[in-house]
Amino acid sequence: MTYPIVGRIHRLSPKLDAVIAPDARIQQLADGFIWSEGPVWVRDGGYLVFSDVPGNVMYRWSETDGLSEFLNPSGYDGPPTDAFAEPGQNGMALDAAGFLLACDHGNRALARIDLKTKKKTFVIDRWRGKRFNSPNDLAVAKSGAIYFTDPTYGLKGRNASPLRELDFNGVYRLRPDGGLDLLDADLTFPNGIALSPDERRLYVSVSDPDGPELVVYDLGVDGLPTGKELFFDAMPLRVAGGPGLPDGMCLDTGGRLYATGPGGVLVLTPEAELIGVIETGTAIANCAFGEDGSTLFLASNHTLARVRLKTTGLVW
């Protein structure tokens, strides 16, 4: 099938040549969404699932079958309400058993979904008895621990929502034994989250228009932070007019970070050097590796797109 070509690859360093071939093009696979998010590739079946968060629909895409609805509604399924700005699923990942873990905005919880039966169960929805705001993105460690962020984007009115029970937007770790650790309560709008290849660093994006940035935590052998610092300041890119804010991210096996931000997907070395930007022309919400491990899928505003890389995604 022939797909429309969109956007461009903005090369800022010769180092990008090891990541993206000069003739690489961005293909638009589907469009018509409100705000696409949370892509994850399912190797057992060879397909991608992603979410339209405001539309409350999860979609399935494959080269063979194209686009279809996978779960509708994907998140909130109660009586009509205007309490949610984004009632669907957001960030997603697979656990070691092949279940889909999803940040369920509408149910303000982490959910586990059986991809074969589509049965959903809730993993956790509270911190010390108070409902989460709207879990946004997650990263699964080799131990089975789940790191996740909890801003207020799913709630109408965000921080001013009357449904809000917590007075902070947190970064958490859910331990394999079910215990929950609050790692940081000081970020304004924590959003995307990812672990380094050796799991000694935890990256978190901050989608605050007044302070767009990526922060990084050093993790001890127990998986808890021992330090925190600014990794990348995205304000100059925002001032320059790049669409979007820091949001979802993923890594390759070389530790390079593919972080959405003003302008598109920012390709960053482990030393925080910006070597290129993958631009679709719109804000990009999230990205994930799939197919044979060298295709980067882009959940980009109203579209789903992909670009071939010369690297392999960390999950592979």
GROMACS .gro file of C-alpha atoms in nm:
model
  316
    1MET     CA    1   0.000   0.000   0.000
    2THR     CA    2   0.116   0.352  -0.077
    3TYR     CA    3   0.099   0.596   0.214
    4PRO     CA    4   0.119   0.976   0.202
    5ILE     CA    5   0.457   1.123   0.291
    6VAL     CA    6   0.446   1.394   0.558
    7GLY     CA    7   0.686   1.616   0.749
    8ARG     CA    8   1.063   1.598   0.734
    9ILE     CA    9   1.374   1.486   0.922
   10HIS     CA   10   1.564   1.785   1.060
   11ARG     CA   11   1.932   1.690   1.090
   12LEU     CA   12   2.126   1.881   1.353
   13SER     CA   13   2.436   1.661   1.379
   14PRO     CA   14   2.623   1.403   1.172
   15LYS     CA   15   2.551   1.166   1.461
   16LEU     CA   16   2.197   1.135   1.326
   17ASP     CA   17   2.336   0.943   1.028
   18ALA     CA   18   2.373   0.638   1.255
   19VAL     CA   19   2.004   0.668   1.346
   20ILE     CA   20   1.812   0.767   1.033
   21ALA     CA   21   1.910   0.708   0.670
   22PRO     CA   22   1.926   1.020   0.446
   23ASP     CA   23   1.640   0.891   0.231
   24ALA     CA   24   1.409   0.803   0.524
   25ARG     CA   25   1.056   0.934   0.488
   26ILE     CA   26   0.767   0.970   0.732
   27GLN     CA   27   0.457   0.779   0.619
   28GLN     CA   28   0.110   0.873   0.739
   29LEU     CA   29  -0.077   0.549   0.806
   30ALA     CA   30  -0.414   0.681   0.925
   31ASP     CA   31  -0.586   1.002   1.029
   32GLY     CA   32  -0.916   1.140   1.160
   33PHE     CA   33  -0.845   1.111   1.533
   34ILE     CA   34  -0.890   1.382   1.795
   35TRP     CA   35  -0.561   1.320   1.977
   36SER     CA   36  -0.377   0.995   1.916
   37GLU     CA   37  -0.163   0.855   2.199
   38GLY     CA   38   0.004   0.559   2.366
   39PRO     CA   39   0.120   0.336   2.077
   40VAL     CA   40   0.253  -0.009   2.163
   41TRP     CA   41   0.350  -0.291   1.927
   42VAL     CA   42   0.213  -0.639   1.997
   43ARG     CA   43   0.460  -0.892   1.860
   44ASP     CA   44   0.225  -1.183   1.928
   45GLY     CA   45  -0.002  -1.097   1.637
   46GLY     CA   46   0.207  -0.834   1.461
   47TYR     CA   47  -0.007  -0.527   1.517
   48LEU     CA   48  -0.005  -0.187   1.684
   49VAL     CA   49  -0.257  -0.065   1.938
   50PHE     CA   50  -0.299   0.303   2.013
   51SER     CA   51  -0.559   0.530   2.166
   52ASP     CA   52  -0.762   0.835   2.078
   53VAL     CA   53  -0.779   0.968   2.433
   54PRO     CA   54  -1.054   1.235   2.397
   55GLY     CA   55  -1.245   1.006   2.160
   56ASN     CA   56  -1.236   0.720   2.416
   57VAL     CA   57  -1.148   0.461   2.151
   58MET     CA   58  -0.853   0.224   2.127
   59TYR     CA   59  -0.749   0.129   1.773
   60ARG     CA   60  -0.561  -0.157   1.614
   61TRP     CA   61  -0.342  -0.119   1.305
   62SER     CA   62  -0.139  -0.365   1.099
   63GLU     CA   63   0.009  -0.362   0.751
   64THR     CA   64  -0.214  -0.654   0.659
   65ASP     CA   65  -0.545  -0.549   0.807
   66GLY     CA   66  -0.519  -0.171   0.823
   67LEU     CA   67  -0.708   0.026   1.086
   68SER     CA   68  -0.993  -0.100   1.302
   69GLU     CA   69  -1.150  -0.024   1.639
   70PHE     CA   70  -1.013  -0.245   1.914
   71LEU     CA   71  -1.192  -0.122   2.227
   72ASN     CA   72  -1.482   0.123   2.241
   73PRO     CA   73  -1.515   0.273   2.495
   74SER     CA   74  -1.154   0.225   2.594
   75GLY     CA   75  -1.171   0.411   2.926
   76TYR     CA   76  -1.471   0.559   3.104
   77ASP     CA   77  -1.784   0.356   3.036
   78GLY     CA   78  -2.031   0.502   3.286
   79PRO     CA   79  -2.327   0.740   3.249
   80PRO     CA   80  -2.278   1.052   3.034
   81THR     CA   81  -2.067   1.313   3.211
   82ASP     CA   82  -1.867   1.623   3.130
   83ALA     CA   83  -1.623   1.563   3.415
   84PHE     CA   84  -1.348   1.433   3.185
   85ALA     CA   85  -1.152   1.621   2.923
   86GLU     CA   86  -0.995   1.295   2.802
   87PRO     CA   87  -1.189   0.985   2.912
   88GLY     CA   88  -0.993   0.721   2.717
   89GLN     CA   89  -0.666   0.534   2.762
   90ASN     CA   90  -0.335   0.715   2.741
   91GLY     CA   91   0.014   0.559   2.773
   92MET     CA   92   0.037   0.182   2.731
   93ALA     CA   93   0.294  -0.097   2.760
   94LEU     CA   94   0.307  -0.475   2.764
   95ASP     CA   95   0.400  -0.667   3.076
   96ALA     CA   96   0.612  -0.984   3.080
   97ALA     CA   97   0.302  -1.203   3.049
   98GLY     CA   98   0.182  -1.021   2.736
   99PHE     CA   99  -0.102  -0.829   2.899
  100LEU     CA  100  -0.156  -0.469   2.798
  101LEU     CA  101  -0.103  -0.221   3.080
  102ALA     CA  102  -0.280   0.108   3.021
  103CYS     CA  103  -0.314   0.444   3.189
  104ASP     CA  104  -0.691   0.473   3.207
  105HIS     CA  105  -0.783   0.841   3.228
  106GLY     CA  106  -1.157   0.787   3.258
  107ASN     CA  107  -1.127   0.539   3.543
  108ARG     CA  108  -0.830   0.723   3.699
  109ALA     CA  109  -0.640   0.398   3.732
  110LEU     CA  110  -0.381   0.165   3.590
  111ALA     CA  111  -0.561  -0.106   3.397
  112ARG     CA  112  -0.456  -0.450   3.270
  113ILE     CA  113  -0.621  -0.569   2.949
  114ASP     CA  114  -0.622  -0.922   2.808
  115LEU     CA  115  -0.562  -0.862   2.437
  116LYS     CA  116  -0.735  -1.186   2.339
  117THR     CA  117  -1.056  -1.143   2.542
  118LYS     CA  118  -1.040  -0.761   2.586
  119LYS     CA  119  -1.125  -0.814   2.952
  120LYS     CA  120  -1.007  -0.523   3.167
  121THR     CA  121  -0.908  -0.534   3.533
  122PHE     CA  122  -0.783  -0.246   3.745
  123VAL     CA  123  -0.439  -0.276   3.902
  124ILE     CA  124  -0.441   0.032   4.127
  125ASP     CA  125  -0.638   0.356   4.150
  126ARG     CA  126  -0.539   0.525   4.476
  127TRP     CA  127  -0.255   0.673   4.675
  128ARG     CA  128  -0.319   0.642   5.050
  129GLY     CA  129  -0.693   0.618   4.995
  130LYS     CA  130  -0.724   0.912   4.754
  131ARG     CA  131  -0.808   0.868   4.387
  132PHE     CA  132  -0.536   0.935   4.133
  133ASN     CA  133  -0.576   1.238   3.909
  134SER     CA  134  -0.549   1.061   3.571
  135PRO     CA  135  -0.253   0.827   3.519
  136ASN     CA  136  -0.082   0.934   3.199
  137ASP     CA  137   0.216   0.719   3.101
  138LEU     CA  138   0.408   0.419   3.233
  139ALA     CA  139   0.728   0.221   3.201
  140VAL     CA  140   0.770  -0.143   3.304
  141ALA     CA  141   1.098  -0.253   3.464
  142LYS     CA  142   1.249  -0.599   3.420
  143SER     CA  143   1.150  -0.670   3.781
  144GLY     CA  144   0.785  -0.611   3.694
  145ALA     CA  145   0.774  -0.278   3.877
  146ILE     CA  146   0.566  -0.013   3.701
  147TYR     CA  147   0.679   0.349   3.699
  148PHE     CA  148   0.401   0.593   3.609
  149THR     CA  149   0.300   0.959   3.605
  150ASP     CA  150  -0.025   1.111   3.728
  151PRO     CA  151  -0.101   1.466   3.607
  152THR     CA  152  -0.454   1.604   3.570
  153TYR     CA  153  -0.490   1.603   3.191
  154GLY     CA  154  -0.782   1.361   3.194
  155LEU     CA  155  -0.995   1.583   3.418
  156LYS     CA  156  -1.198   1.875   3.287
  157GLY     CA  157  -1.044   2.184   3.440
  158ARG     CA  158  -0.722   1.993   3.512
  159ASN     CA  159  -0.580   2.115   3.844
  160ALA     CA  160  -0.903   2.300   3.919
  161SER     CA  161  -1.124   1.993   3.869
  162PRO     CA  162  -1.371   1.934   4.156
  163LEU     CA  163  -1.299   1.561   4.121
  164ARG     CA  164  -0.938   1.608   4.220
  165GLU     CA  165  -0.846   1.443   4.551
  166LEU     CA  166  -0.466   1.482   4.550
  167ASP     CA  167  -0.303   1.824   4.572
  168PHE     CA  168  -0.001   1.725   4.362
  169ASN     CA  169   0.080   1.562   4.026
  170GLY     CA  170   0.292   1.264   4.113
  171VAL     CA  171   0.550   1.022   3.980
  172TYR     CA  172   0.509   0.673   4.129
  173ARG     CA  173   0.649   0.323   4.131
  174LEU     CA  174   0.418   0.025   4.179
  175ARG     CA  175   0.624  -0.261   4.320
  176PRO     CA  176   0.570  -0.623   4.211
  177ASP     CA  177   0.441  -0.696   4.562
  178GLY     CA  178   0.169  -0.432   4.519
  179GLY     CA  179   0.330  -0.164   4.733
  180LEU     CA  180   0.322   0.190   4.595
  181ASP     CA  181   0.607   0.443   4.625
  182LEU     CA  182   0.566   0.815   4.561
  183LEU     CA  183   0.889   0.917   4.389
  184ASP     CA  184   0.825   1.286   4.322
  185ALA     CA  185   0.541   1.524   4.410
  186ASP     CA  186   0.710   1.844   4.289
  187LEU     CA  187   0.679   1.834   3.910
  188THR     CA  188   0.408   2.060   3.768
  189PHE     CA  189   0.287   1.834   3.487
  190PRO     CA  190   0.478   1.503   3.475
  191ASN     CA  191   0.392   1.323   3.155
  192GLY     CA  192   0.601   1.073   2.955
  193ILE     CA  193   0.825   0.828   3.139
  194ALA     CA  194   1.094   0.579   3.034
  195LEU     CA  195   1.380   0.373   3.174
  196SER     CA  196   1.736   0.364   3.041
  197PRO     CA  197   1.870   0.033   2.903
  198ASP     CA  198   2.043  -0.052   3.231
  199GLU     CA  199   1.744   0.076   3.433
  200ARG     CA  200   1.973   0.299   3.638
  201ARG     CA  201   1.810   0.615   3.501
  202LEU     CA  202   1.446   0.719   3.487
  203TYR     CA  203   1.342   0.990   3.241
  204VAL     CA  204   1.027   1.199   3.293
  205SER     CA  205   0.894   1.472   3.065
  206VAL     CA  206   0.728   1.783   3.203
  207SER     CA  207   0.460   1.918   2.970
  208ASP     CA  208   0.434   2.258   3.138
  209PRO     CA  209   0.416   2.537   2.875
  210ASP     CA  210   0.594   2.764   3.123
  211GLY     CA  211   0.867   2.508   3.191
  212PRO     CA  212   0.886   2.238   2.922
  213GLU     CA  213   1.169   2.003   3.008
  214LEU     CA  214   1.294   1.651   3.058
  215VAL     CA  215   1.425   1.548   3.397
  216VAL     CA  216   1.626   1.239   3.485
  217TYR     CA  217   1.653   1.046   3.809
  218ASP     CA  218   1.945   0.828   3.906
  219LEU     CA  219   1.809   0.502   4.045
  220GLY     CA  220   1.968   0.291   4.315
  221VAL     CA  221   1.985  -0.088   4.316
  222ASP     CA  222   1.644  -0.083   4.487
  223GLY     CA  223   1.493   0.108   4.192
  224LEU     CA  224   1.433   0.424   4.395
  225PRO     CA  225   1.573   0.767   4.303
  226THR     CA  226   1.905   0.872   4.453
  227GLY     CA  227   1.926   1.198   4.260
  228LYS     CA  228   1.740   1.419   4.012
  229GLU     CA  229   1.856   1.674   3.756
  230LEU     CA  230   1.749   1.860   3.446
  231PHE     CA  231   1.823   1.648   3.137
  232PHE     CA  232   1.699   1.876   2.857
  233ASP     CA  233   1.543   2.223   2.854
  234ALA     CA  234   1.286   2.243   2.573
  235MET     CA  235   1.194   2.609   2.626
  236PRO     CA  236   1.416   2.738   2.342
  237LEU     CA  237   1.237   2.503   2.101
  238ARG     CA  238   0.900   2.620   2.230
  239VAL     CA  239   1.002   2.987   2.197
  240ALA     CA  240   1.110   2.911   1.839
  241GLY     CA  241   0.753   2.806   1.764
  242GLY     CA  242   0.778   2.428   1.750
  243PRO     CA  243   0.435   2.265   1.792
  244GLY     CA  244   0.375   2.050   2.098
  245LEU     CA  245   0.524   2.001   2.443
  246PRO     CA  246   0.734   1.727   2.607
  247ASP     CA  247   0.514   1.418   2.619
  248GLY     CA  248   0.576   1.049   2.551
  249MET     CA  249   0.915   0.892   2.481
  250CYS     CA  250   1.103   0.571   2.412
  251LEU     CA  251   1.466   0.458   2.383
  252ASP     CA  252   1.678   0.249   2.150
  253THR     CA  253   1.933  -0.011   2.249
  254GLY     CA  254   2.208   0.252   2.233
  255GLY     CA  255   2.038   0.456   2.503
  256ARG     CA  256   1.928   0.733   2.267
  257LEU     CA  257   1.606   0.900   2.372
  258TYR     CA  258   1.320   0.965   2.128
  259ALA     CA  259   1.127   1.227   2.320
  260THR     CA  260   0.830   1.417   2.188
  261GLY     CA  261   0.857   1.790   2.240
  262PRO     CA  262   0.827   2.126   2.064
  263GLY     CA  263   0.874   2.052   1.694
  264GLY     CA  264   0.830   1.675   1.692
  265VAL     CA  265   1.030   1.379   1.819
  266LEU     CA  266   1.358   1.504   1.964
  267VAL     CA  267   1.641   1.257   1.908
  268LEU     CA  268   1.875   1.292   2.207
  269THR     CA  269   2.197   1.113   2.292
  270PRO     CA  270   2.244   0.972   2.645
  271GLU     CA  271   2.448   1.290   2.708
  272ALA     CA  272   2.141   1.505   2.620
  273GLU     CA  273   2.276   1.626   2.285
  274LEU     CA  274   1.995   1.705   2.041
  275ILE     CA  275   2.105   1.550   1.712
  276GLY     CA  276   1.783   1.568   1.514
  277VAL     CA  277   1.408   1.621   1.510
  278ILE     CA  278   1.149   1.399   1.342
  279GLU     CA  279   0.878   1.642   1.231
  280THR     CA  280   0.530   1.553   1.106
  281GLY     CA  281   0.409   1.914   1.093
  282THR     CA  282   0.188   1.874   1.401
  283ALA     CA  283   0.240   1.813   1.770
  284ILE     CA  284   0.350   1.455   1.837
  285ALA     CA  285   0.212   1.299   2.154
  286ASN     CA  286   0.399   0.971   2.179
  287CYS     CA  287   0.614   0.720   1.993
  288ALA     CA  288   0.705   0.352   2.010
  289PHE     CA  289   0.917   0.100   1.822
  290GLY     CA  290   0.747  -0.182   1.634
  291GLU     CA  291   0.738  -0.421   1.337
  292ASP     CA  292   1.091  -0.569   1.324
  293GLY     CA  293   1.207  -0.331   1.598
  294SER     CA  294   1.341  -0.061   1.368
  295THR     CA  295   1.018   0.119   1.283
  296LEU     CA  296   0.925   0.418   1.498
  297PHE     CA  297   0.550   0.473   1.517
  298LEU     CA  298   0.432   0.827   1.584
  299ALA     CA  299   0.102   0.916   1.751
  300SER     CA  300   0.083   1.264   1.606
  301ASN     CA  301  -0.223   1.472   1.690
  302HIS     CA  302  -0.495   1.356   1.444
  303THR     CA  303  -0.272   1.104   1.267
  304LEU     CA  304  -0.075   0.783   1.304
  305ALA     CA  305   0.259   0.777   1.122
  306ARG     CA  306   0.582   0.578   1.103
  307VAL     CA  307   0.943   0.617   0.998
  308ARG     CA  308   1.215   0.356   0.945
  309LEU     CA  309   1.529   0.390   1.155
  310LYS     CA  310   1.872   0.227   1.145
  311THR     CA  311   1.854   0.150   1.518
  312THR     CA  312   1.653  -0.101   1.720
  313GLY     CA  313   1.407  -0.014   1.992
  314LEU     CA  314   1.493  -0.100   2.349
  315VAL     CA  315   1.195  -0.333   2.394
  316TRP     CA  316   1.343  -0.552   2.121
   0.00000   0.00000   0.00000
